[in-house]
Tab-separated table of C-alpha atoms in Angstrom:
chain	number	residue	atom	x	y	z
A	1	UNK	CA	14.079	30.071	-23.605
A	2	UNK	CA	16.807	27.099	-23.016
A	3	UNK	CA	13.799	24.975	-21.506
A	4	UNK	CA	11.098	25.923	-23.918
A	5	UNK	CA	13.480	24.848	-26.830
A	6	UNK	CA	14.483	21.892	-25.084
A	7	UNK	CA	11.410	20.140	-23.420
A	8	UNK	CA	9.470	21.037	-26.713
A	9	UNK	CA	11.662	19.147	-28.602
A	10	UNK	CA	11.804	15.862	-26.892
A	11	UNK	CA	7.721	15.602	-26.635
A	12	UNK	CA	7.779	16.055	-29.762
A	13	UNK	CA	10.324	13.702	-30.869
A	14	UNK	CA	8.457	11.597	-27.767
A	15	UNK	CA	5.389	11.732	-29.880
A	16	UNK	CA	6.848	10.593	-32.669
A	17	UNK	CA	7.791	7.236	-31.428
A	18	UNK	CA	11.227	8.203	-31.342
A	19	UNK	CA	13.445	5.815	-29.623
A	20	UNK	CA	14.423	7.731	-26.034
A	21	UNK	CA	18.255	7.695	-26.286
A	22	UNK	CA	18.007	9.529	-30.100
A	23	UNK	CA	15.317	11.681	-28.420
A	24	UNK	CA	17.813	12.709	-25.717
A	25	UNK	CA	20.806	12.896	-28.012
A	26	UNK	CA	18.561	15.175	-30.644
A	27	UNK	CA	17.156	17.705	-28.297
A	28	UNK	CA	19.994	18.338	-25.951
A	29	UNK	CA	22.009	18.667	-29.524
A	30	UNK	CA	19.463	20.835	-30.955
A	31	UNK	CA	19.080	23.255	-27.895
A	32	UNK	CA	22.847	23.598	-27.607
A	33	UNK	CA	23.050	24.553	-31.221
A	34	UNK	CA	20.836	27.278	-30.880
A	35	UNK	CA	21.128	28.439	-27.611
A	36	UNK	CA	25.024	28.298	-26.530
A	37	UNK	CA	28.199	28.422	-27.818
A	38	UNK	CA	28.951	25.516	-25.860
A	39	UNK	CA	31.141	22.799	-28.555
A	40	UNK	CA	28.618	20.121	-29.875
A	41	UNK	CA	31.471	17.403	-29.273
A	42	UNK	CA	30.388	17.874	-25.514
A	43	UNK	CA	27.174	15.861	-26.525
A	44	UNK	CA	29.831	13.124	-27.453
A	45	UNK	CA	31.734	13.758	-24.659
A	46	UNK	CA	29.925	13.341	-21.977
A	47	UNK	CA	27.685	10.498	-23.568
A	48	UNK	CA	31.017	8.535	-23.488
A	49	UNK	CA	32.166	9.851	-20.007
A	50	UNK	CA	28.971	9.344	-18.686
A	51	UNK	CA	29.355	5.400	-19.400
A	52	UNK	CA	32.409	4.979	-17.393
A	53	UNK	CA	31.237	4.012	-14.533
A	54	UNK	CA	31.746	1.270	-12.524
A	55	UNK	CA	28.115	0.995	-10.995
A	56	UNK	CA	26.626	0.960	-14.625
A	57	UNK	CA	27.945	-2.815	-14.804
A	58	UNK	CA	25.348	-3.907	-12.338
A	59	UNK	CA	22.242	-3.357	-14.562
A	60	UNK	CA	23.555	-6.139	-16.897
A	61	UNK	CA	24.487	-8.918	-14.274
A	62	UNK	CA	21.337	-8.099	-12.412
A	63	UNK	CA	18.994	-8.118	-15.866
A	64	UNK	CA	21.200	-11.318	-16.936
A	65	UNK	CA	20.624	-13.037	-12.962
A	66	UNK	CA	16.881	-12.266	-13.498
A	67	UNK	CA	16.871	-13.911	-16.807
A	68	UNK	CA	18.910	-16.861	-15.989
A	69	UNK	CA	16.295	-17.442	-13.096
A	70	UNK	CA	13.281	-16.706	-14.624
A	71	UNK	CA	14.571	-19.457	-17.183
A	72	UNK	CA	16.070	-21.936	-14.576
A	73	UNK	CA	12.915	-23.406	-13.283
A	74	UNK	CA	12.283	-21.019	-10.782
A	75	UNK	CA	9.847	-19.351	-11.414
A	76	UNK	CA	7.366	-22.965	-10.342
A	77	UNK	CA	9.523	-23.423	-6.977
A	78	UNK	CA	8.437	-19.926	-5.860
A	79	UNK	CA	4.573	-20.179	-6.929
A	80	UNK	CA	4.268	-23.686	-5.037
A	81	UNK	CA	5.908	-22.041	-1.804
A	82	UNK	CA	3.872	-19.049	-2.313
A	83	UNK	CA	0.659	-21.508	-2.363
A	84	UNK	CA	1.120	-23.860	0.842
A	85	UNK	CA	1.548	-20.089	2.628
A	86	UNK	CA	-1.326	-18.227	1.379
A	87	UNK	CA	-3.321	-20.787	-0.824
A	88	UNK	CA	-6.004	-21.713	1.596
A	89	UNK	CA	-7.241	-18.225	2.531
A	90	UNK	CA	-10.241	-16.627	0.403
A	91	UNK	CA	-9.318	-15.556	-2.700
A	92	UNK	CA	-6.438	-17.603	-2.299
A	93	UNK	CA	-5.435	-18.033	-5.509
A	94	UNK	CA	-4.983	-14.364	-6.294
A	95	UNK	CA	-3.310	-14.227	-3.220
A	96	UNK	CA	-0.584	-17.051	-4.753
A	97	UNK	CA	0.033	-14.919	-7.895
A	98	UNK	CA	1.054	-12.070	-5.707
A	99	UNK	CA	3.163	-13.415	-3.084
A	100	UNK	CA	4.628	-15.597	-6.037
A	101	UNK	CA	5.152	-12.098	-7.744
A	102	UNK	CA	7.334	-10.451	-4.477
A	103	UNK	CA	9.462	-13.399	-4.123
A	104	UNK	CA	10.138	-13.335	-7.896
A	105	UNK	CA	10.725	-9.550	-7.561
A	106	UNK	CA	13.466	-10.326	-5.126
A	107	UNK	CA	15.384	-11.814	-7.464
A	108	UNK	CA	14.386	-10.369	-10.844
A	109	UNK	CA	14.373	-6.349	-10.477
A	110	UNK	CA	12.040	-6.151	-13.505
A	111	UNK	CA	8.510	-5.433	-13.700
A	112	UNK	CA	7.660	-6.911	-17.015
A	113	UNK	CA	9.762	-10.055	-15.880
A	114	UNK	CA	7.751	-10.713	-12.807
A	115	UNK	CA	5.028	-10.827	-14.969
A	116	UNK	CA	6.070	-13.077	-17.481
A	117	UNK	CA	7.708	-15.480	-15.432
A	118	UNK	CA	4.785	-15.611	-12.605
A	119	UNK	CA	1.053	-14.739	-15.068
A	120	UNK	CA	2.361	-17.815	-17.225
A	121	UNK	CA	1.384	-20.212	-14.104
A	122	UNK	CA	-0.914	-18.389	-12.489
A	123	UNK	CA	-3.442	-16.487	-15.143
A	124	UNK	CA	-4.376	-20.025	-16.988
A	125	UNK	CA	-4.705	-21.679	-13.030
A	126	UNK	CA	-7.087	-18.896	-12.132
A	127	UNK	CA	-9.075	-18.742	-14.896
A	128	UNK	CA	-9.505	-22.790	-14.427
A	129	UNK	CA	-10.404	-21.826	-10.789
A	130	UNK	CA	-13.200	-19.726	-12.514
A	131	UNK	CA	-11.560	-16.406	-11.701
A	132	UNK	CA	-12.691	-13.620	-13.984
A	133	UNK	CA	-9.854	-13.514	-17.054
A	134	UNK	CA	-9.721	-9.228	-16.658
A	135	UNK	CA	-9.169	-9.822	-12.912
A	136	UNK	CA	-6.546	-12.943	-13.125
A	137	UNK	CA	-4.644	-10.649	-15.951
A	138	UNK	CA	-5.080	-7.523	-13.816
A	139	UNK	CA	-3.293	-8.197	-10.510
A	140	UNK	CA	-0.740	-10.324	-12.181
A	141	UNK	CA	-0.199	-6.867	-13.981
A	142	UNK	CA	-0.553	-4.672	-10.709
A	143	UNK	CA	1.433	-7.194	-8.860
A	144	UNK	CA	4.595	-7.206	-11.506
A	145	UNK	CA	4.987	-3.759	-10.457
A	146	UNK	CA	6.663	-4.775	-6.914
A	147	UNK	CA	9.459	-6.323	-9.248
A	148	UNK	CA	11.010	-2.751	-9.587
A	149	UNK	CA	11.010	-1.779	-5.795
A	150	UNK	CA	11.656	-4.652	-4.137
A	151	UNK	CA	15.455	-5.240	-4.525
A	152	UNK	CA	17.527	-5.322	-6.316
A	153	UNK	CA	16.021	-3.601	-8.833
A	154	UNK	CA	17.219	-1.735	-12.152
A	155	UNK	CA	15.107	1.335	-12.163
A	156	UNK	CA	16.890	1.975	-8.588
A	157	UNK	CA	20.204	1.172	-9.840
A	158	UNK	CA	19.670	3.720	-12.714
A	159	UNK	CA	18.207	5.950	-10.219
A	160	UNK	CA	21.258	6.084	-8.194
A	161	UNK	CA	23.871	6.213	-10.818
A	162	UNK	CA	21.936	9.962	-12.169
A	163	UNK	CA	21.759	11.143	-8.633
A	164	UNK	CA	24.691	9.976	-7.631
A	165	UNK	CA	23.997	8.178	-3.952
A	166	UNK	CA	24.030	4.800	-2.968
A	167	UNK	CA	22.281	1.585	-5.118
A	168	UNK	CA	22.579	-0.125	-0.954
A	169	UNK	CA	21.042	2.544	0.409
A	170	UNK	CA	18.146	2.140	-1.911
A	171	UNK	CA	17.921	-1.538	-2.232
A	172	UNK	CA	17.483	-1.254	1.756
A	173	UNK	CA	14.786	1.005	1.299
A	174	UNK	CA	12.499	-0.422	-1.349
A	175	UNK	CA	12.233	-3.228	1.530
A	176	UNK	CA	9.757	-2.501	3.163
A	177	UNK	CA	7.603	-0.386	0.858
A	178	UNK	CA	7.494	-3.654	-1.384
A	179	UNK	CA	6.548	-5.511	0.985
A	180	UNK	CA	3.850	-3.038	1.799
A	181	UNK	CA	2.619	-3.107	-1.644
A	182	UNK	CA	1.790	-6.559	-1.696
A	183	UNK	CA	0.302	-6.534	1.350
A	184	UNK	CA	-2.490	-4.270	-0.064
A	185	UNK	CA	-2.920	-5.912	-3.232
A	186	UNK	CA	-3.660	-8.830	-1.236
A	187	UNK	CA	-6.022	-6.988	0.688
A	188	UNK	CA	-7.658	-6.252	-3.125
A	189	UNK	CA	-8.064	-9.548	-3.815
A	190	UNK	CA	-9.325	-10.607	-0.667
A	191	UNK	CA	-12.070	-8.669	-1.042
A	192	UNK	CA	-12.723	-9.040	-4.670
A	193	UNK	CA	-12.578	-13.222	-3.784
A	194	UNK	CA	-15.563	-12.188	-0.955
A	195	UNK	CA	-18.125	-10.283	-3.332
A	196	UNK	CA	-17.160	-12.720	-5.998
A	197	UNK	CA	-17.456	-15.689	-4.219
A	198	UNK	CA	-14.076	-17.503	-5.765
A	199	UNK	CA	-12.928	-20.370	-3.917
A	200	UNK	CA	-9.772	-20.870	-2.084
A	201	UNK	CA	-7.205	-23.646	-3.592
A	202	UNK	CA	-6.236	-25.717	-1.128
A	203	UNK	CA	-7.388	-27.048	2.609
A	204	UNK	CA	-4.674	-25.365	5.172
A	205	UNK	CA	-1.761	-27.379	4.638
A	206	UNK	CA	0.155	-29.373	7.268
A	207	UNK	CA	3.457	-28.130	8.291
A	208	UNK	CA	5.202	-30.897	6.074
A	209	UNK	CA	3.736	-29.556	3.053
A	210	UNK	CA	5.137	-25.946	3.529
A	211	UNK	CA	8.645	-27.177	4.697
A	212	UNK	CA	8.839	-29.555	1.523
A	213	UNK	CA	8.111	-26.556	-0.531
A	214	UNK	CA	10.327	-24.168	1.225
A	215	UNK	CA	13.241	-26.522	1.080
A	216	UNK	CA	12.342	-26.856	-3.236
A	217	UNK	CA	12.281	-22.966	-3.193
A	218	UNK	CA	15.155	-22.253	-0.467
A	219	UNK	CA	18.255	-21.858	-3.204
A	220	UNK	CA	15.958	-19.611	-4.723
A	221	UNK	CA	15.042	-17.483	-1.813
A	222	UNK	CA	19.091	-16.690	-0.818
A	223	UNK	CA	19.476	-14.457	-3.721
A	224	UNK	CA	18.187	-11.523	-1.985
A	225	UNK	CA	19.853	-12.657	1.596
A	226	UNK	CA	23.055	-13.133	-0.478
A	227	UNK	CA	22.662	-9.789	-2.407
A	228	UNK	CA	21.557	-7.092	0.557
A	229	UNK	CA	23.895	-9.398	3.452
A	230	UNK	CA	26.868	-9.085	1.300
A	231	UNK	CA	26.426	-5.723	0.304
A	232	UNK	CA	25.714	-4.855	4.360
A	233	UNK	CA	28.173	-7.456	5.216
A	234	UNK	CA	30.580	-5.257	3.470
A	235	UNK	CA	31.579	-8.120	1.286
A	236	UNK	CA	31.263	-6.865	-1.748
A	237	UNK	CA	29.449	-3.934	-3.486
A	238	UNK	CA	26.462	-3.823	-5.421
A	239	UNK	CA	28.227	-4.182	-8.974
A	240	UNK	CA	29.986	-6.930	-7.263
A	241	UNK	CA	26.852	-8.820	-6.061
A	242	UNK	CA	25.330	-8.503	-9.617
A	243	UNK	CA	27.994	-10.679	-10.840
A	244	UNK	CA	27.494	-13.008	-7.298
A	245	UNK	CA	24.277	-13.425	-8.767
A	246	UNK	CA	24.715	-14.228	-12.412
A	247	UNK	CA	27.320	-17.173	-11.064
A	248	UNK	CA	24.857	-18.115	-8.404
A	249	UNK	CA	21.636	-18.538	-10.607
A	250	UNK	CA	23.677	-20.220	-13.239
A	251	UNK	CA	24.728	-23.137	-10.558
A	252	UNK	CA	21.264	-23.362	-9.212
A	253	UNK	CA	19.708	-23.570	-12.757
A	254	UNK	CA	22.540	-25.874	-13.841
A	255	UNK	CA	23.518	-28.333	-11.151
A	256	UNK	CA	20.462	-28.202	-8.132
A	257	UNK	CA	17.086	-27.701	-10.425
A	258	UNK	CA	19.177	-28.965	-13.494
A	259	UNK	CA	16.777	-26.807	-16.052
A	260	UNK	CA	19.403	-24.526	-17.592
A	261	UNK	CA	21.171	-25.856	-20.592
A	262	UNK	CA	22.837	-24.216	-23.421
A	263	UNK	CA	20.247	-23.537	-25.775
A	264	UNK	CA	18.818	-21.540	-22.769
A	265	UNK	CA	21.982	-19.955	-21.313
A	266	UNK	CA	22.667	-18.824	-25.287
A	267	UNK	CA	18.970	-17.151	-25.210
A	268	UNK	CA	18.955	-15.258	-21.938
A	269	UNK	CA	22.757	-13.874	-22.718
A	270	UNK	CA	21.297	-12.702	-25.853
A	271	UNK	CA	18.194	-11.102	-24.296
A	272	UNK	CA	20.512	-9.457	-22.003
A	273	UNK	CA	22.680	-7.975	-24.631
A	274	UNK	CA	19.419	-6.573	-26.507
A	275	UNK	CA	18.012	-4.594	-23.653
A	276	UNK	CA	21.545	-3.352	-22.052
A	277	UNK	CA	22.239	-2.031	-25.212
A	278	UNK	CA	19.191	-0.131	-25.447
A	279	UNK	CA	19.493	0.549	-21.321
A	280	UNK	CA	23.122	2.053	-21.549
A	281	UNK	CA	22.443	3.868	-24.817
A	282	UNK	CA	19.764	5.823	-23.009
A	283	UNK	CA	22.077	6.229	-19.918
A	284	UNK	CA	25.198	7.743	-22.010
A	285	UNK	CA	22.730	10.912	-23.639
A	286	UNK	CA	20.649	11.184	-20.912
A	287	UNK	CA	24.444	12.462	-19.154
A	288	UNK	CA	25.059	14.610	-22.063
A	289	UNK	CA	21.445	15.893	-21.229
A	290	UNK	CA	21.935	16.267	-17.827
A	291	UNK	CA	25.096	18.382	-18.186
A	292	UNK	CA	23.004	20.771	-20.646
A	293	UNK	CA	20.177	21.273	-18.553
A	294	UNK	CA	23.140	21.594	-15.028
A	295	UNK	CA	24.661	24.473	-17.444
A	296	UNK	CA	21.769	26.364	-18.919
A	297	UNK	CA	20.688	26.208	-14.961
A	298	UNK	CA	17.487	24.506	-15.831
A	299	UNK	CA	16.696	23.107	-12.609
A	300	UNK	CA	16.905	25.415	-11.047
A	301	UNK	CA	14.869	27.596	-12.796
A	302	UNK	CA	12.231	25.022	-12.493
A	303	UNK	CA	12.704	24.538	-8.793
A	304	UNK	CA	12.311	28.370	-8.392
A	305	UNK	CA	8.973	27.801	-10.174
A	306	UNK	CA	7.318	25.424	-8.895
A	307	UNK	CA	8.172	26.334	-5.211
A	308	UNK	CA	6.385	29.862	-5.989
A	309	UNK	CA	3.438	27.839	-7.522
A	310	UNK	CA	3.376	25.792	-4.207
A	311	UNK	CA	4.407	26.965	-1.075
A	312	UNK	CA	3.765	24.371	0.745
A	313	UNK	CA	5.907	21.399	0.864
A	314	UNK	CA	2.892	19.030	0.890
A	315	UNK	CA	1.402	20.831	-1.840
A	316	UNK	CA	4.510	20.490	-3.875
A	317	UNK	CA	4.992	17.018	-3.245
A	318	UNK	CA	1.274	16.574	-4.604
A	319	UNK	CA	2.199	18.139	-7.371
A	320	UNK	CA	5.232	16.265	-8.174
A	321	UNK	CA	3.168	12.759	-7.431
A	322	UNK	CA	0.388	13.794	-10.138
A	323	UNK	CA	2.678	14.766	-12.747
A	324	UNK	CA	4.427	11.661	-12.170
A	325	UNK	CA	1.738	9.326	-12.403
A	326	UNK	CA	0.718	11.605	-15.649
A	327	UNK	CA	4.009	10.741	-17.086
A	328	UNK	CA	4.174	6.998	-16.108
A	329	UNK	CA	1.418	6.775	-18.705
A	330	UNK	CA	3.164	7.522	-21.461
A	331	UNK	CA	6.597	6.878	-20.778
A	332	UNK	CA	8.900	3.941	-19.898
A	333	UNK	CA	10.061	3.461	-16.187
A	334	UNK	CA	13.869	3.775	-17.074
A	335	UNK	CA	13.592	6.629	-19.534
A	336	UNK	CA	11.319	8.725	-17.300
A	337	UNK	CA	13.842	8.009	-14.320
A	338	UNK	CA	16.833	9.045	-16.874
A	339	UNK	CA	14.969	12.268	-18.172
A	340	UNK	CA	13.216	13.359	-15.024
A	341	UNK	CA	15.684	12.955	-12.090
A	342	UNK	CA	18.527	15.682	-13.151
A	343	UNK	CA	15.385	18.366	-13.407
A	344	UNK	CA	13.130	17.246	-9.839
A	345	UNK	CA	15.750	16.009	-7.748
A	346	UNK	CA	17.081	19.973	-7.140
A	347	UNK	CA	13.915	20.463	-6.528
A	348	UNK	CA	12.677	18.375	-3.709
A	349	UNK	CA	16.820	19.081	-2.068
A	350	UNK	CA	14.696	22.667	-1.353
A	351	UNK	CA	12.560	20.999	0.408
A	352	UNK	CA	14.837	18.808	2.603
A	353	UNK	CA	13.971	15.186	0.839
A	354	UNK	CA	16.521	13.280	1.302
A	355	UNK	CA	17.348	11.984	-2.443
A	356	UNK	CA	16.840	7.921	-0.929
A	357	UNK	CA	13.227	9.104	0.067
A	358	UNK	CA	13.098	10.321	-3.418
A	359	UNK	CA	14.426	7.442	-5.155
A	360	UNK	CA	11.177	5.572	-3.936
A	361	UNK	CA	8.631	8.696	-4.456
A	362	UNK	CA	9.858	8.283	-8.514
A	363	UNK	CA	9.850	4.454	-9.127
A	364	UNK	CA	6.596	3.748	-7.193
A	365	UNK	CA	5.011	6.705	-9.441
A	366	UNK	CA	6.559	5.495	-12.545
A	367	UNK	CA	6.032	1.610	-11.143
A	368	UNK	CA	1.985	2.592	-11.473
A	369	UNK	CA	2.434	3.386	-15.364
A	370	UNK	CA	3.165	0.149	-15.610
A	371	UNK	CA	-0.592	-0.653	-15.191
A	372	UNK	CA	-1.452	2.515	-16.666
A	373	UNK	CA	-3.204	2.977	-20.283
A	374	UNK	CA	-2.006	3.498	-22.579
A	375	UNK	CA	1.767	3.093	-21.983
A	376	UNK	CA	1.404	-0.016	-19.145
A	377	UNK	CA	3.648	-2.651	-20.311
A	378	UNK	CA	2.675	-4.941	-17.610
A	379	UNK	CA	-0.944	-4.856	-18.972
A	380	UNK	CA	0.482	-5.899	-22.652
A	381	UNK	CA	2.602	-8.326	-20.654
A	382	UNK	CA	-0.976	-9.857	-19.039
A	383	UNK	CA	-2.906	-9.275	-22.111
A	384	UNK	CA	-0.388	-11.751	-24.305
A	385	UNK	CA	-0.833	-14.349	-21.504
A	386	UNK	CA	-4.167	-14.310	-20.850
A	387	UNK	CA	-5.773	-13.313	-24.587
A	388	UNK	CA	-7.588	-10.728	-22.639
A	389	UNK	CA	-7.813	-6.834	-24.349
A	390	UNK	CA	-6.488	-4.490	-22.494
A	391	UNK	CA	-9.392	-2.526	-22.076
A	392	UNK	CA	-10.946	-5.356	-20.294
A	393	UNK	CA	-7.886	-5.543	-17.804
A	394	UNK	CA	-8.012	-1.949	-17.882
A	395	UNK	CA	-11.511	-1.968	-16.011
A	396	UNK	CA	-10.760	-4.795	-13.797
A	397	UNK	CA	-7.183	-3.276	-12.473
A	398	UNK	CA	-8.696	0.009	-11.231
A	399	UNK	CA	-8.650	-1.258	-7.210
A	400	UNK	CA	-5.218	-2.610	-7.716
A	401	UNK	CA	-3.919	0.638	-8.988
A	402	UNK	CA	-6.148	2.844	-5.898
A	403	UNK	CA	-4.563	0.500	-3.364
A	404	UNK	CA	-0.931	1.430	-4.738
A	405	UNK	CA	-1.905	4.797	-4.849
A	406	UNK	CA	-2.140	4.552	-1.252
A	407	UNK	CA	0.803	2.958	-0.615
A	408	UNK	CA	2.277	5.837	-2.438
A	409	UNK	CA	0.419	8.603	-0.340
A	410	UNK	CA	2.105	7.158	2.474
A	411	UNK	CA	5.598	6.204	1.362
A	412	UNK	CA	5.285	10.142	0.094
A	413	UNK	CA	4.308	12.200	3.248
A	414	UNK	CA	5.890	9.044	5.892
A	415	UNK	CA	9.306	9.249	5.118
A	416	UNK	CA	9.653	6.304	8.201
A	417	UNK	CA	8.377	4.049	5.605
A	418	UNK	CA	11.536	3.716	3.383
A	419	UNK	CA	13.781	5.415	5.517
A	420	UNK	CA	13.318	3.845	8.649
A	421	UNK	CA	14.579	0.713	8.350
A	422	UNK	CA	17.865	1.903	6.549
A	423	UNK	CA	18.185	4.171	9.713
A	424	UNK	CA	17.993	1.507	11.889
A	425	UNK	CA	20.681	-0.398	10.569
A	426	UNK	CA	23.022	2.123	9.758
């Protein structure tokens, strides 16, 4: 009864638009009302409680480093790299946008960032190239979803902080499944560039061109060898390389590519404010909500059901990937990860996933709603830049989202692929 009451009232207050935090705060409220005699200041309580934490201070440094670099004249260092390595092959162009997109993600840990900062140079160049708009908007969408695996990245910090294991641990596993992920969308738009007949860029360039663009884009590229090395290094810890960052991207933006001022600085500190707010209010009830469900033994009554639906672990894990996807449709990345950990996580433990392996499972899911109707905010992302509907991005982004699929298939039932190289250095 405690579960009927309380998942009925958050799709409903879902489906009303609801922001997610009130939606959390209203139906764990609402359930405990009517179901327990448990105080209602625990709602308060734990919201608060929940919020102390030191880890929590690393989604604002890392959304503030992300801004501060998307704004710092970055963004054009990366894509110019990105094209003396990959410009020349077929479909080269396409190519650009993603590789452009993974070294952005490196430094960004946002989706809808990676986007933005890489579609704004590379959509308009494609279409001049006389790539179809729906495609050039499509994998600049598919491609902004690497921005939340490859780390750092905020839906992993989140992640971490509701299951309670380590934000290293994962950055060192969304490694390799990132890079994976790109790998096949550049597969996608090699062959797209073949039956479409779309040009490459460039000639193959000399060696001098790619060092003169690696050297413009090297400050750039240390974020993520500064971030994971002095987390590894055991130099600092995650929070603390958040903040490493923030300092860092300010003095490359200010004093090496001298494109940050004030006006700018002012602008991304207020962005950052704006969407922590939002991010932290969601985190604080989603604890209170996560306590509920913990003591009305939700989970596991879930667990217990769904195992006796599937017996089989791989049938189980199936299960969990479609209702995922189904869910990364209609709801943000954070929120779903906020909502949706507390209740599966006890339930893949029965299985023996380790909650790392997890960790990746969830945000790759949720990572493909991104490019999903009708939620996908990477596809309203690419639709503002380009002027293309979304229904014609829609059509053109189905390969993009197979080929992730894939990768997800994989990452799911190869546990080697996100745990392996974690294992190997520990």
């Amino acid at each position: 009864m405690e579960a009927v009451i309380v998942f009925s009232i958050l799709i409903v207050t879902i489906g009303l638009s609801i922001p997610i935090g009130i939606t959390l705060g209203l139906s764990t409220g609402i359930a405990m009302w009517l179901t327990s005699d448990i105080p209602m200041v625990m709602l308060a309580q734990k919201s608060v409680t929940g919020l102390d934490s030191f880890p929590l201070l690393a989604i604002p440094f890392f959304i503030l480093a992300g801004a501060l670099m998307c704004n710092g004249g970055i963004s054009r260092r990366l894509v110019n790299l990105a094209e003396s390595l990959v410009g020349y092959i077929t479909g080269g162009l396409a190519m650009v946008t993603v590789l452009a997109c993974m070294f952005f993600a490196a430094i960004s840990g946002s989706g809808p960032a990676t986007v933005s900062a890489i579609g704004s140079f590379m959509i308009p160049s494609m279409k001049e190239r006389k790539y179809d708009a729906g495609f050039a908007a499509a994998i600049t969408a598919a491609a902004g979803t690497i921005g939340v695996i490859i780390p750092p990245s905020i839906p992993f910090v989140i992640y971490c902080i509701v299951a309670q294991c380590s934000i290293g641990d994962m950055f060192i596993a969304g490694i390799v499944p990132g890079v994976m992920i790109g790998i096949a969308l550049m597969l996608v738009c090699y062959c797209t560039a073949k039956k479409r007949h779309y040009v490459s860029v460039t000639e193959r360039p000399k060696f001098s061109t790619v060092w003169k663009a690696f050297r413009e884009a090297f400050w750039a590229l240390l974020v993520p060898v500064i971030i994971l090395g002095g987390i590894y290094g055991g130099i600092f810890t995650p929070t603390e390389a958040a903040v490493v960052a923030v300092v860092y991207s300010v003095l490359i933006g200010k004093f090496v590519y001298k494109e940050l001022d004030g006006k700018t600085l002012y602008e991304c500190l207020r962005t950052t404010g704006l969407i922590n707010g939002a991010t932290e209010f969601m985190i604080g009830l989603s604890m209170a909500f996560a306590s509920y469900l913990a003591m009305a033994q939700i989970p596991a009554h879930i667990a217990s059901w769904m195992t006796s639906l599937a017996h089989s672990p791989f049938i189980l894990l199936m299960v969990i990937n479609v209702f995922l996807l189904v869910i990364g449709c209609f709801v943000d990345n954070i929120a779903a990860v906020i909502i949706l950990t507390p209740i599966l996580l006890p339930v893949v433990k029965t299985i023996g996933i380790d909650p790392i392996h997890f960790g990746l499972i969830i945000t790759v899911n949720l990572a493909c709603g991104f490019i999903s109707p009708p939620y996908g905010i990477n596809l309203f992302v690419a639709s503002a830049i380009s002027g293309e509907s979304i229904e014609s991005i829609s059509k053109s982004i189905l390969p993009s989202f197979m080929a992730m699929v894939v990768c997800l298939l994989l990452f799911t039932y190869f546990p080697v692929f996100s745990l392996g190289l974690l294992q190997w250095l520990r």
